CSV table of C-alpha atoms in Angstrom, one decimal:
chain,number,residue,atom,x,y,z
M,6,MET,CA,0.0,0.0,0.0
M,7,LYS,CA,1.3,3.4,-0.9
M,8,LYS,CA,2.0,5.6,2.1
M,9,PHE,CA,0.6,9.0,2.5
M,10,SER,CA,3.2,11.8,2.4
M,11,VAL,CA,2.5,14.8,4.6
M,12,THR,CA,5.8,16.5,4.0
M,13,LYS,CA,5.4,16.8,0.2
M,14,GLN,CA,2.3,18.8,0.4
M,15,ARG,CA,3.3,20.7,3.5
M,16,LYS,CA,2.9,24.1,1.8
M,17,TRP,CA,-0.8,23.4,1.2
M,18,TRP,CA,-1.3,22.5,4.9
M,19,TRP,CA,0.4,25.7,6.0
M,20,LEU,CA,-1.6,27.7,3.4
M,21,LEU,CA,-4.9,26.3,4.6
M,22,SER,CA,-4.1,27.0,8.3
M,23,SER,CA,-2.9,30.5,7.4
M,24,ALA,CA,-6.1,31.3,5.6
M,25,VAL,CA,-8.3,30.2,8.5
M,26,ILE,CA,-6.1,32.0,11.1
M,27,LEU,CA,-6.0,35.2,8.9
M,28,ALA,CA,-9.9,35.2,8.6
M,29,GLY,CA,-10.1,34.9,12.4
M,30,ILE,CA,-7.6,37.7,13.0
M,31,ILE,CA,-9.5,40.0,10.7
M,32,SER,CA,-12.7,39.2,12.5
M,33,MET,CA,-11.0,39.9,15.9
M,34,ILE,CA,-9.8,43.3,14.7
M,35,LEU,CA,-13.3,44.1,13.4
M,36,SER,CA,-14.9,43.0,16.7
M,37,TRP,CA,-12.4,45.1,18.6
M,38,THR,CA,-13.3,48.2,16.7
M,39,ASN,CA,-17.1,47.4,16.9
M,40,PRO,CA,-18.5,49.6,19.7
M,41,GLU,CA,-21.1,47.0,20.6
M,42,ILE,CA,-18.4,44.3,21.2
M,43,GLY,CA,-15.2,46.2,22.1
M,44,SER,CA,-12.9,43.2,22.3
M,45,PRO,CA,-11.6,40.4,20.0
M,46,LEU,CA,-14.4,38.1,21.1
M,47,ARG,CA,-17.9,38.9,22.1
M,48,ARG,CA,-17.7,38.5,25.9
M,49,GLY,CA,-20.7,37.1,27.8
M,50,LEU,CA,-22.1,38.0,31.1
M,51,ASP,CA,-19.5,36.0,33.0
M,52,PHE,CA,-16.7,38.4,31.9
M,53,THR,CA,-18.5,41.8,31.4
M,54,GLY,CA,-20.8,41.8,34.4
M,55,GLY,CA,-24.4,43.1,34.4
M,56,SER,CA,-27.8,41.4,33.9
M,57,LYS,CA,-28.8,39.0,31.2
M,58,LEU,CA,-32.5,38.4,30.7
M,59,GLN,CA,-33.9,35.8,28.4
M,60,TYR,CA,-37.6,35.4,27.4
M,61,GLU,CA,-39.5,33.2,25.0
M,62,LEU,CA,-43.1,33.7,23.9
M,63,ASP,CA,-45.6,31.1,25.1
M,64,CYS,CA,-46.7,29.4,21.9
M,65,SER,CA,-49.4,27.4,23.7
M,66,ILE,CA,-51.5,30.6,23.8
M,67,PRO,CA,-53.5,31.2,20.6
M,68,ASN,CA,-52.2,34.1,18.5
M,69,ASN,CA,-49.4,34.8,21.0
M,70,CYS,CA,-46.5,33.3,19.1
M,71,LYS,CA,-45.3,35.7,16.4
M,72,PRO,CA,-41.9,37.1,15.4
M,73,ILE,CA,-40.6,39.7,17.8
M,74,GLU,CA,-39.7,43.1,16.3
M,75,ILE,CA,-36.4,44.4,17.7
M,76,ALA,CA,-37.4,48.0,17.2
M,77,THR,CA,-40.4,47.6,19.5
M,78,VAL,CA,-38.2,46.0,22.1
M,79,ARG,CA,-35.7,48.9,21.9
M,80,GLU,CA,-38.4,51.4,22.5
M,81,ILE,CA,-39.8,49.6,25.5
M,82,VAL,CA,-36.4,49.2,27.1
M,83,LYS,CA,-35.6,52.9,26.4
M,84,ASN,CA,-38.9,53.9,28.1
M,85,GLN,CA,-37.8,51.9,31.2
M,86,GLY,CA,-34.8,54.1,31.5
M,87,ILE,CA,-32.3,51.4,30.7
M,88,ALA,CA,-29.2,52.7,28.9
M,89,ASP,CA,-27.0,51.0,26.3
M,90,PRO,CA,-28.7,47.6,26.2
M,91,ILE,CA,-27.6,44.8,23.9
M,92,ILE,CA,-30.8,43.3,22.5
M,93,GLN,CA,-31.0,40.1,20.3
M,94,VAL,CA,-34.0,38.3,18.9
M,95,VAL,CA,-33.3,34.6,19.0
M,96,GLY,CA,-34.8,31.3,18.1
M,97,LYS,CA,-35.7,29.7,14.8
M,98,ASP,CA,-39.0,31.5,14.7
M,99,LEU,CA,-37.7,34.7,16.2
M,100,THR,CA,-39.9,34.2,19.2
M,101,GLY,CA,-37.1,34.5,21.8
M,102,LEU,CA,-35.5,37.6,23.3
M,103,SER,CA,-32.1,38.2,24.9
M,104,ILE,CA,-31.4,41.4,26.7
M,105,ARG,CA,-28.0,42.2,28.3
M,106,THR,CA,-27.6,45.4,30.2
M,107,LYS,CA,-26.2,47.0,33.4
M,108,ASP,CA,-27.1,45.4,36.7
M,109,LEU,CA,-30.8,45.5,37.2
M,110,LYS,CA,-32.6,45.2,40.5
M,111,VAL,CA,-35.5,42.8,41.0
M,112,ASP,CA,-38.1,45.5,40.7
M,113,ALA,CA,-36.6,46.9,37.5
M,114,ARG,CA,-36.5,43.4,35.9
M,115,THR,CA,-40.2,42.8,37.0
M,116,LYS,CA,-41.3,46.1,35.5
M,117,LEU,CA,-39.4,45.4,32.2
M,118,GLU,CA,-40.9,42.0,31.9
M,119,ALA,CA,-44.4,43.4,32.5
M,120,ALA,CA,-43.9,46.1,29.9
M,121,LEU,CA,-42.6,43.6,27.3
M,122,SER,CA,-45.4,41.2,27.9
M,123,GLU,CA,-48.0,44.0,27.5
M,124,LYS,CA,-46.6,45.1,24.1
M,125,ILE,CA,-45.2,41.8,22.7
M,126,GLY,CA,-47.1,38.9,24.2
M,127,LYS,CA,-47.1,36.5,27.1
M,128,PHE,CA,-43.8,34.8,27.9
M,129,ASP,CA,-43.4,31.2,28.8
M,130,PRO,CA,-42.4,31.3,32.6
M,131,ASN,CA,-40.5,28.0,32.3
M,132,LYS,CA,-38.2,29.5,29.7
M,133,THR,CA,-37.6,32.8,31.4
M,134,GLN,CA,-34.0,33.2,32.7
M,135,SER,CA,-32.3,36.0,34.7
M,136,ASP,CA,-28.6,36.1,35.5
M,137,THR,CA,-26.6,38.8,37.2
M,138,VAL,CA,-22.8,39.1,37.6
M,139,GLY,CA,-20.9,42.0,39.2
M,140,PRO,CA,-18.4,43.8,37.0
M,141,THR,CA,-15.5,43.2,39.4
M,142,LEU,CA,-16.1,39.5,39.4
M,143,GLY,CA,-16.5,39.4,35.6
M,144,GLN,CA,-13.2,41.2,35.1
M,145,GLU,CA,-11.5,38.9,37.6
M,146,LEU,CA,-12.8,35.8,35.9
M,147,PHE,CA,-11.5,37.1,32.5
M,148,GLN,CA,-8.0,37.8,33.9
M,149,ASN,CA,-7.8,34.5,35.7
M,150,GLY,CA,-8.8,32.7,32.5
M,151,LEU,CA,-6.0,34.4,30.5
M,152,ILE,CA,-3.5,33.5,33.3
M,153,ALA,CA,-4.6,29.9,33.3
M,154,ILE,CA,-4.1,29.6,29.5
M,155,GLY,CA,-0.7,31.3,29.6
M,156,LEU,CA,0.5,29.1,32.5
M,157,SER,CA,-0.6,26.0,30.7
M,158,PHE,CA,1.3,27.0,27.6
M,159,GLY,CA,4.5,27.7,29.6
M,160,LEU,CA,4.3,24.4,31.6
M,161,ILE,CA,3.7,22.4,28.4
M,162,LEU,CA,6.7,24.0,26.7
M,163,LEU,CA,8.9,23.3,29.7
M,164,TYR,CA,7.7,19.7,29.9
M,165,LEU,CA,8.3,19.0,26.2
M,166,THR,CA,11.7,20.6,26.3
M,167,PHE,CA,12.8,18.1,29.0
M,168,ARG,CA,10.9,15.2,27.4
M,169,PHE,CA,12.4,15.7,23.9
M,170,LYS,CA,14.5,18.6,22.7
M,171,PHE,CA,13.8,22.3,22.3
M,172,ASP,CA,13.0,22.1,18.6
M,173,TYR,CA,10.4,19.4,19.2
M,174,ALA,CA,8.9,21.5,22.1
M,175,PHE,CA,8.9,24.7,20.0
M,176,PHE,CA,7.0,23.3,17.1
M,177,ALA,CA,4.6,21.5,19.5
M,178,PHE,CA,4.0,24.9,21.0
M,179,VAL,CA,3.4,26.4,17.6
M,180,ALA,CA,0.8,23.7,16.9
M,181,LEU,CA,-0.9,24.4,20.2
M,182,PHE,CA,-1.0,28.1,19.4
M,183,HIS,CA,-2.4,27.2,16.0
M,184,ASP,CA,-5.3,25.3,17.6
M,185,VAL,CA,-6.1,28.1,20.1
M,186,LEU,CA,-5.9,30.8,17.3
M,187,ILE,CA,-8.2,28.8,15.0
M,188,THR,CA,-10.8,28.2,17.8
M,189,THR,CA,-10.8,31.8,19.0
M,190,GLY,CA,-10.9,33.1,15.4
M,191,ILE,CA,-13.9,31.0,14.5
M,192,PHE,CA,-15.7,32.1,17.7
M,193,SER,CA,-14.8,35.7,16.9
M,194,ILE,CA,-16.5,35.2,13.5
M,195,LEU,CA,-19.5,33.6,15.1
M,196,GLY,CA,-19.7,36.5,17.6
M,197,LEU,CA,-19.5,39.1,14.9
M,198,VAL,CA,-22.1,37.6,12.5
M,199,GLY,CA,-24.2,35.5,14.8
M,200,GLY,CA,-23.9,37.1,18.2
M,201,VAL,CA,-22.3,34.1,19.9
M,202,GLU,CA,-20.8,35.0,23.2
M,203,ILE,CA,-18.0,33.4,25.2
M,204,ASP,CA,-18.2,32.6,28.9
M,205,SER,CA,-16.2,30.9,31.6
M,206,LEU,CA,-16.8,27.5,29.9
M,207,PHE,CA,-15.0,28.8,26.9
M,208,VAL,CA,-11.8,29.0,29.0
M,209,VAL,CA,-12.3,25.5,30.3
M,210,ALA,CA,-12.8,24.3,26.7
M,211,LEU,CA,-9.5,26.0,25.5
M,212,LEU,CA,-7.6,24.4,28.4
M,213,THR,CA,-9.1,21.0,27.4
M,214,ILE,CA,-8.2,21.6,23.8
M,215,ILE,CA,-4.6,22.4,24.7
M,216,GLY,CA,-4.3,19.1,26.7
M,217,PHE,CA,-5.9,17.0,24.0
M,218,SER,CA,-3.8,18.5,21.2
M,219,VAL,CA,-0.4,18.2,22.9
M,220,ASN,CA,-1.2,14.5,23.7
M,221,ASP,CA,-1.7,13.8,19.9
M,222,THR,CA,1.5,15.7,19.1
M,223,VAL,CA,3.5,13.8,21.8
M,224,VAL,CA,2.4,10.5,20.2
M,225,ILE,CA,3.7,11.5,16.8
M,226,TYR,CA,6.9,13.0,18.2
M,227,ASP,CA,7.6,9.8,20.2
M,228,ARG,CA,7.3,7.8,17.0
M,229,ILE,CA,9.5,10.2,15.1
M,230,ARG,CA,12.2,9.9,17.7
M,231,GLU,CA,11.8,6.1,17.7
M,232,VAL,CA,12.2,6.0,13.9
M,233,ILE,CA,15.3,8.3,14.1
M,234,SER,CA,16.9,5.9,16.6
M,235,ILE,CA,16.3,2.9,14.3
M,236,ASN,CA,17.2,4.6,11.0
M,237,PRO,CA,19.3,7.6,11.8
M,238,ASN,CA,20.6,8.0,8.2
M,239,GLN,CA,17.3,8.2,6.5
M,240,PRO,CA,16.1,11.6,5.2
M,241,ILE,CA,14.1,13.4,7.7
M,242,ASP,CA,11.1,13.7,5.4
M,243,LYS,CA,10.8,10.0,5.1
M,244,ILE,CA,11.2,9.5,8.8
M,245,VAL,CA,8.4,12.0,9.5
M,246,ASP,CA,6.2,10.4,6.8
M,247,ASP,CA,6.7,6.9,8.3
M,248,ALA,CA,6.0,8.1,11.8
M,249,VAL,CA,2.8,9.9,10.8
M,250,ASN,CA,1.6,6.9,8.8
M,251,GLN,CA,2.2,4.7,11.8
M,252,THR,CA,0.2,6.9,14.1
M,253,MET,CA,-2.4,8.5,11.8
M,254,SER,CA,-5.1,5.9,12.2
M,255,ARG,CA,-4.8,6.1,16.0
M,256,SER,CA,-5.1,9.9,16.0
M,257,ILE,CA,-8.1,10.0,13.6
M,258,ASN,CA,-9.9,7.2,15.4
M,259,THR,CA,-9.4,8.8,18.8
M,260,THR,CA,-10.6,12.2,17.5
M,261,LEU,CA,-13.7,10.7,15.8
M,262,THR,CA,-14.7,8.9,18.9
M,263,VAL,CA,-14.5,12.1,21.0
M,264,LEU,CA,-16.3,14.1,18.3
M,265,LEU,CA,-19.3,11.7,18.3
M,266,THR,CA,-19.8,12.4,22.0
M,267,LEU,CA,-19.4,16.1,21.5
M,268,LEU,CA,-21.9,16.2,18.6
M,269,SER,CA,-24.4,14.4,20.9
M,270,ILE,CA,-23.9,17.1,23.5
M,271,PHE,CA,-24.1,19.9,20.9
M,272,PHE,CA,-27.4,18.7,19.5
M,273,PHE,CA,-29.1,17.3,22.6
M,274,GLY,CA,-27.3,18.8,25.6
M,275,GLY,CA,-29.3,22.1,25.8
M,276,ASP,CA,-28.4,25.7,25.3
M,277,THR,CA,-26.0,25.9,28.3
M,278,LEU,CA,-23.6,23.4,26.8
M,279,LYS,CA,-24.0,24.1,23.1
M,280,ASN,CA,-21.2,26.6,22.8
M,281,PHE,CA,-19.0,24.6,25.1
M,282,ALA,CA,-19.4,21.5,22.9
M,283,LEU,CA,-18.9,23.6,19.7
M,284,CYS,CA,-15.7,25.0,21.0
M,285,LEU,CA,-14.4,21.5,21.8
M,286,ILE,CA,-15.5,20.2,18.4
M,287,ILE,CA,-13.6,23.0,16.6
M,288,GLY,CA,-10.5,22.7,18.9
M,289,PHE,CA,-10.3,18.9,18.8
M,290,THR,CA,-10.6,18.9,15.0
M,291,ALA,CA,-7.9,21.6,14.7
M,292,GLY,CA,-5.7,19.7,17.2
M,293,ALA,CA,-5.8,16.5,15.3
M,294,TYR,CA,-5.1,18.4,12.1
M,295,SER,CA,-2.2,20.3,13.6
M,296,SER,CA,-0.6,17.3,15.1
M,297,ILE,CA,-0.5,15.4,11.8
M,298,PHE,CA,-0.1,18.2,9.3
M,299,ILE,CA,1.5,21.2,11.1
M,300,ALA,CA,3.7,20.0,14.0
M,301,SER,CA,5.2,17.1,12.0
M,302,THR,CA,5.9,19.1,8.8
M,303,LEU,CA,7.3,22.1,10.6
M,304,PHE,CA,9.7,19.8,12.5
M,305,ALA,CA,10.7,18.1,9.2
M,306,TRP,CA,11.3,21.4,7.5
M,307,TRP,CA,13.5,22.6,10.4
M,308,ARG,CA,15.6,19.5,10.7
M,309,GLU,CA,16.0,19.5,6.9
M,310,SER,CA,17.3,23.1,7.1
M,311,HIS,CA,19.2,22.7,10.4
M,312,PRO,CA,20.4,19.1,10.7
M,313,PRO,CA,21.6,18.2,14.3
M,314,THR,CA,25.3,17.8,14.8
M,315,PRO,CA,26.2,14.0,14.9
M,316,ASN,CA,27.1,12.8,18.3
M,317,PRO,CA,29.5,9.7,18.1
M,318,ALA,CA,28.9,8.9,21.7
M,319,ALA,CA,25.2,8.5,21.3
M,320,MET,CA,23.5,6.5,18.6
M,321,THR,CA,20.0,7.4,19.7
M,322,GLU,CA,18.3,10.7,20.2
M,323,SER,CA,16.7,11.6,23.5
């Protein structure tokens, strides 16, 4: 059977990744300059603080379930004296409503709901949600999330440097950064065009993606090191191709198994877990791709351009 060569087409893999990352970076810049968003990603209530109210019209009442007009909602909210709200009409039939604003007291939320019900229609009490987070706590959660991600990157780089060599560790780090950039870039696009927000679960998902991706990369690097020790005089491109072909089925099967579970959560797990599952789906797919097509080909390119100095005292690489 003819073996698949990842190194021969490496420029195409790099071009594909660059295109997706560039689209994400452009989206993050546009989001940052958008006054409504004001950051690379559309931050949810967990990070910004304030109140988030969600309503859905009760379709069991005759003639009550009709598309909500956002202009009507804006006028009602303005008449309640609520400044700078972020209002979205949601749901397949546009019968749901999401309002995010400054911290509202219980009385203010009750008056707003009553005014909306009078003008728009009766809401389903079982689908009404109200969440409040203080701005100080939201900012603290955001900063702690960034610290956790940065710390995980540093510890992984340190571990891989001791486990392999620095060039292995560096390109594994590049692959991890690739996965995080693609995931955040796609969520930035979704936030810009679809109003998708990130919350504390997004940070948890990114940390999970980092751990999953580095595990795949370590498996491939272990096999590359093993093939080098057995055939040290082979061209590095052939060594990498052999190592990737020996581990590819394992990486793909593992990722597909996890994706089946995540797809079930995405479609049947409810709104709370939908974005969490979507983040993992994107990140795990990017992680499997980067381990096979990015980390390995970058390493092959580097070793081809900068071959290691032969060490007569050691026949194997550690």
